[in-house]
PDB file of C-alpha atoms in Angstrom:
ATOM      1  CA  MET A 281      -6.692  -7.521 -16.806  1.00 72.00           C
ATOM      2  CA  TYR A 282      -6.273 -10.913 -15.132  1.00 82.00           C
ATOM      3  CA  ILE A 283      -9.379 -12.332 -16.805  1.00 90.00           C
ATOM      4  CA  VAL A 284      -7.752 -11.639 -20.169  1.00 87.00           C
ATOM      5  CA  ALA A 285      -4.583 -13.409 -19.021  1.00 88.00           C
ATOM      6  CA  ILE A 286      -6.515 -16.443 -17.806  1.00 92.00           C
ATOM      7  CA  ALA A 287      -8.497 -16.632 -21.048  1.00 93.00           C
ATOM      8  CA  TRP A 288      -5.326 -16.358 -23.126  1.00 92.00           C
ATOM      9  CA  LEU A 289      -3.668 -19.177 -21.183  1.00 93.00           C
ATOM     10  CA  TYR A 290      -6.767 -21.331 -21.648  1.00 95.00           C
ATOM     11  CA  VAL A 291      -6.782 -20.785 -25.410  1.00 94.00           C
ATOM     12  CA  THR A 292      -3.074 -21.493 -25.781  1.00 95.00           C
ATOM     13  CA  LEU A 293      -3.360 -24.590 -23.585  1.00 94.00           C
ATOM     14  CA  LEU A 294      -6.055 -25.916 -25.935  1.00 95.00           C
ATOM     15  CA  MET A 295      -3.859 -25.056 -28.930  1.00 94.00           C
ATOM     16  CA  ALA A 296      -0.944 -26.906 -27.317  1.00 95.00           C
ATOM     17  CA  ALA A 297      -3.149 -29.930 -26.620  1.00 95.00           C
ATOM     18  CA  ALA A 298      -4.104 -30.078 -30.303  1.00 94.00           C
ATOM     19  CA  GLU A 299      -0.462 -30.362 -31.439  1.00 94.00           C
ATOM     20  CA  THR A 300       0.799 -33.672 -32.795  1.00 92.00           C
ATOM     21  CA  SER A 301       3.776 -34.103 -30.434  1.00 94.00           C
ATOM     22  CA  LEU A 302       4.582 -33.251 -26.855  1.00 95.00           C
ATOM     23  CA  VAL A 303       7.530 -31.036 -27.837  1.00 95.00           C
ATOM     24  CA  ALA A 304       5.405 -29.094 -30.340  1.00 94.00           C
ATOM     25  CA  GLY A 305       2.709 -28.645 -27.697  1.00 95.00           C
ATOM     26  CA  ALA A 306       5.201 -27.370 -25.133  1.00 95.00           C
ATOM     27  CA  MET A 307       6.744 -24.947 -27.622  1.00 95.00           C
ATOM     28  CA  THR A 308       3.301 -23.714 -28.675  1.00 94.00           C
ATOM     29  CA  PHE A 309       2.324 -23.102 -25.073  1.00 95.00           C
ATOM     30  CA  LEU A 310       5.632 -21.379 -24.318  1.00 95.00           C
ATOM     31  CA  TRP A 311       5.883 -19.143 -27.398  1.00 95.00           C
ATOM     32  CA  TYR A 312       2.180 -18.438 -28.010  1.00 93.00           C
ATOM     33  CA  GLY A 313       1.075 -18.458 -24.393  1.00 93.00           C
ATOM     34  CA  LEU A 314       3.607 -17.656 -21.685  1.00 93.00           C
ATOM     35  CA  ALA A 315       5.990 -15.337 -23.541  1.00 94.00           C
ATOM     36  CA  PRO A 316       3.335 -12.936 -24.910  1.00 92.00           C
ATOM     37  CA  LEU A 317       1.435 -13.082 -21.614  1.00 91.00           C
ATOM     38  CA  ALA A 318       4.542 -12.147 -19.637  1.00 91.00           C
ATOM     39  CA  LEU A 319       5.136  -9.198 -21.979  1.00 91.00           C
ATOM     40  CA  PHE A 320       1.479  -8.144 -21.700  1.00 89.00           C
ATOM     41  CA  LEU A 321       1.488  -8.257 -17.895  1.00 87.00           C
ATOM     42  CA  TRP A 322       4.813  -6.413 -17.707  1.00 88.00           C
ATOM     43  CA  LEU A 323       3.643  -3.617 -20.048  1.00 88.00           C
ATOM     44  CA  PHE A 324       0.253  -3.127 -18.440  1.00 85.00           C
ATOM     45  CA  GLY A 325       1.567  -3.567 -14.910  1.00 85.00           C
ATOM     46  CA  GLY A 326       3.877  -0.539 -15.283  1.00 85.00           C
ATOM     47  CA  PRO A 327       1.498   2.046 -13.814  1.00 85.00           C
ATOM     48  CA  ARG A 328       0.861  -0.178 -10.801  1.00 85.00           C
ATOM     49  CA  ARG A 329       4.609  -0.640 -10.236  1.00 85.00           C
ATOM     50  CA  ARG A 330       5.107   3.127 -10.545  1.00 86.00           C
ATOM     51  CA  ARG A 331       2.386   3.852  -7.973  1.00 85.00           C
ATOM     52  CA  ALA A 332       3.864   1.291  -5.582  1.00 84.00           C
ATOM     53  CA  ALA A 333       7.324   2.863  -5.928  1.00 83.00           C
ATOM     54  CA  GLU A 334       5.878   6.325  -5.250  1.00 85.00           C
ATOM     55  CA  GLN A 335       4.113   5.031  -2.137  1.00 85.00           C
ATOM     56  CA  ARG A 336       7.322   3.445  -0.870  1.00 83.00           C
ATOM     57  CA  ALA A 337       9.168   6.728  -1.470  1.00 82.00           C
ATOM     58  CA  ARG A 338       6.474   8.711   0.352  1.00 80.00           C
ATOM     59  CA  ARG A 339       6.577   6.324   3.290  1.00 77.00           C
ATOM     60  CA  SER A 340      10.340   6.606   3.604  1.00 73.00           C
ATOM     61  CA  VAL A 341      10.164  10.420   3.428  1.00 64.00           C
ATOM     62  CA  ALA A 342       7.330  10.394   5.954  1.00 57.00           C
ATOM     63  CA  GLY A 343       9.409   8.229   8.257  1.00 58.00           C
ATOM     64  CA  GLU A 344      12.383  10.588   7.994  1.00 58.00           C
ATOM     65  CA  GLN A 345      10.297  13.693   8.619  1.00 54.00           C
ATOM     66  CA  ALA A 346       8.086  12.245  11.341  1.00 51.00           C
ATOM     67  CA  HIS A 347      10.290  13.621  14.106  1.00 55.00           C
ATOM     68  CA  ASP A 348      10.229  17.286  13.080  1.00 54.00           C
ATOM     69  CA  PRO A 349      10.274  19.314  16.303  1.00 56.00           C
ATOM     70  CA  ASP A 350       7.965  21.990  14.902  1.00 59.00           C
ATOM     71  CA  GLY A 351       5.339  19.468  13.751  1.00 59.00           C
ATOM     72  CA  SER A 352       5.264  20.856  10.231  1.00 63.00           C
ATOM     73  CA  ASN A 353       4.814  17.517   8.482  1.00 63.00           C
ATOM     74  CA  ALA A 354       1.162  16.582   8.898  1.00 66.00           C
ATOM     75  CA  GLU A 355       1.295  13.811   6.287  1.00 69.00           C
ATOM     76  CA  ALA A 356       3.959  11.919   8.217  1.00 66.00           C
ATOM     77  CA  ASP A 357       1.973  12.298  11.418  1.00 65.00           C
ATOM     78  CA  GLN A 358      -1.157  11.048   9.690  1.00 68.00           C
ATOM     79  CA  TYR A 359       0.684   8.048   8.251  1.00 68.00           C
ATOM     80  CA  ARG A 360       2.168   7.218  11.643  1.00 67.00           C
ATOM     81  CA  LEU A 361      -1.253   7.431  13.296  1.00 68.00           C
ATOM     82  CA  LEU A 362      -2.792   5.194  10.647  1.00 70.00           C
ATOM     83  CA  GLN A 363      -0.069   2.613  11.250  1.00 67.00           C
ATOM     84  CA  GLY A 364      -0.990   2.384  14.916  1.00 64.00           C
ATOM     85  CA  GLY A 365       1.033   5.192  16.439  1.00 51.00           C
ATOM     86  CA  GLU A 366       3.648   2.882  17.951  1.00 55.00           C
ATOM     87  CA  GLU A 367       6.008   5.814  18.410  1.00 53.00           C
ATOM     88  CA  LEU A 368       3.499   7.899  20.317  1.00 52.00           C
ATOM     89  CA  GLY A 369       3.687   7.976  24.072  1.00 57.00           C
ATOM     90  CA  ALA A 370       0.708   7.722  26.351  1.00 57.00           C
ATOM     91  CA  PRO A 371      -1.567  10.749  25.844  1.00 60.00           C
ATOM     92  CA  MET A 372      -1.932  11.138  29.594  1.00 59.00           C
ATOM     93  CA  GLN A 373       0.529  10.293  32.332  1.00 60.00           C
ATOM     94  CA  SER A 374      -0.562   8.992  35.697  1.00 62.00           C
ATOM     95  CA  GLY A 375      -1.173  11.858  38.085  1.00 61.00           C
ATOM     96  CA  ASP A 376      -2.473  14.180  35.326  1.00 61.00           C
ATOM     97  CA  GLN A 377      -6.115  13.316  35.961  1.00 63.00           C
ATOM     98  CA  ILE A 378      -8.541  16.029  36.984  1.00 64.00           C
ATOM     99  CA  GLY A 379     -10.253  15.290  40.240  1.00 60.00           C
ATOM    100  CA  ASN A 380     -13.557  16.614  41.559  1.00 56.00           C
ATOM    101  CA  GLY A 381     -11.862  19.102  43.887  1.00 57.00           C
ATOM    102  CA  ASP A 382      -9.821  20.564  41.029  1.00 57.00           C
ATOM    103  CA  VAL A 383     -12.942  21.458  39.071  1.00 56.00           C
ATOM    104  CA  GLU A 384     -14.593  23.145  42.051  1.00 55.00           C
ATOM    105  CA  HIS A 385     -11.419  25.078  42.804  1.00 55.00           C
ATOM    106  CA  ALA A 386     -11.158  26.364  39.229  1.00 53.00           C
ATOM    107  CA  ARG A 387     -14.768  27.459  39.173  1.00 53.00           C
ATOM    108  CA  ARG A 388     -14.450  29.405  42.430  1.00 56.00           C
ATOM    109  CA  GLY A 389     -11.238  31.000  41.232  1.00 53.00           C
ATOM    110  CA  ASP A 390     -12.927  32.364  38.094  1.00 54.00           C
ATOM    111  CA  GLY A 391     -15.839  33.801  40.060  1.00 54.00           C
ATOM    112  CA  ASP A 392     -13.550  35.657  42.484  1.00 54.00           C
ATOM    113  CA  GLN A 393     -11.843  37.555  39.694  1.00 51.00           C
TER     114      GLN A 393
END
């Protein structure tokens, strides 16, 4: 889409350069170049603006629902994780590590039963 816009501006700039006066060249560039190009980009940029608005709405809903206590909103959790998980705490606290003696104790306990 942008290659068409660049080509159109190039053509209208050459048309404006071929005019007899500076005012006529400026008006040609404005009314044959910039005005139709602005309308073209606005009309064909609508779907992109709509998608961006939907993404912003989804992000705001995901942010509101991210703190559900039952964890029912997986999309919000996924979005938060993709953004770096700033709100997540450490996955393991100090003192929660499993030591060598803990593993041996668990294995003996299972064999006794």
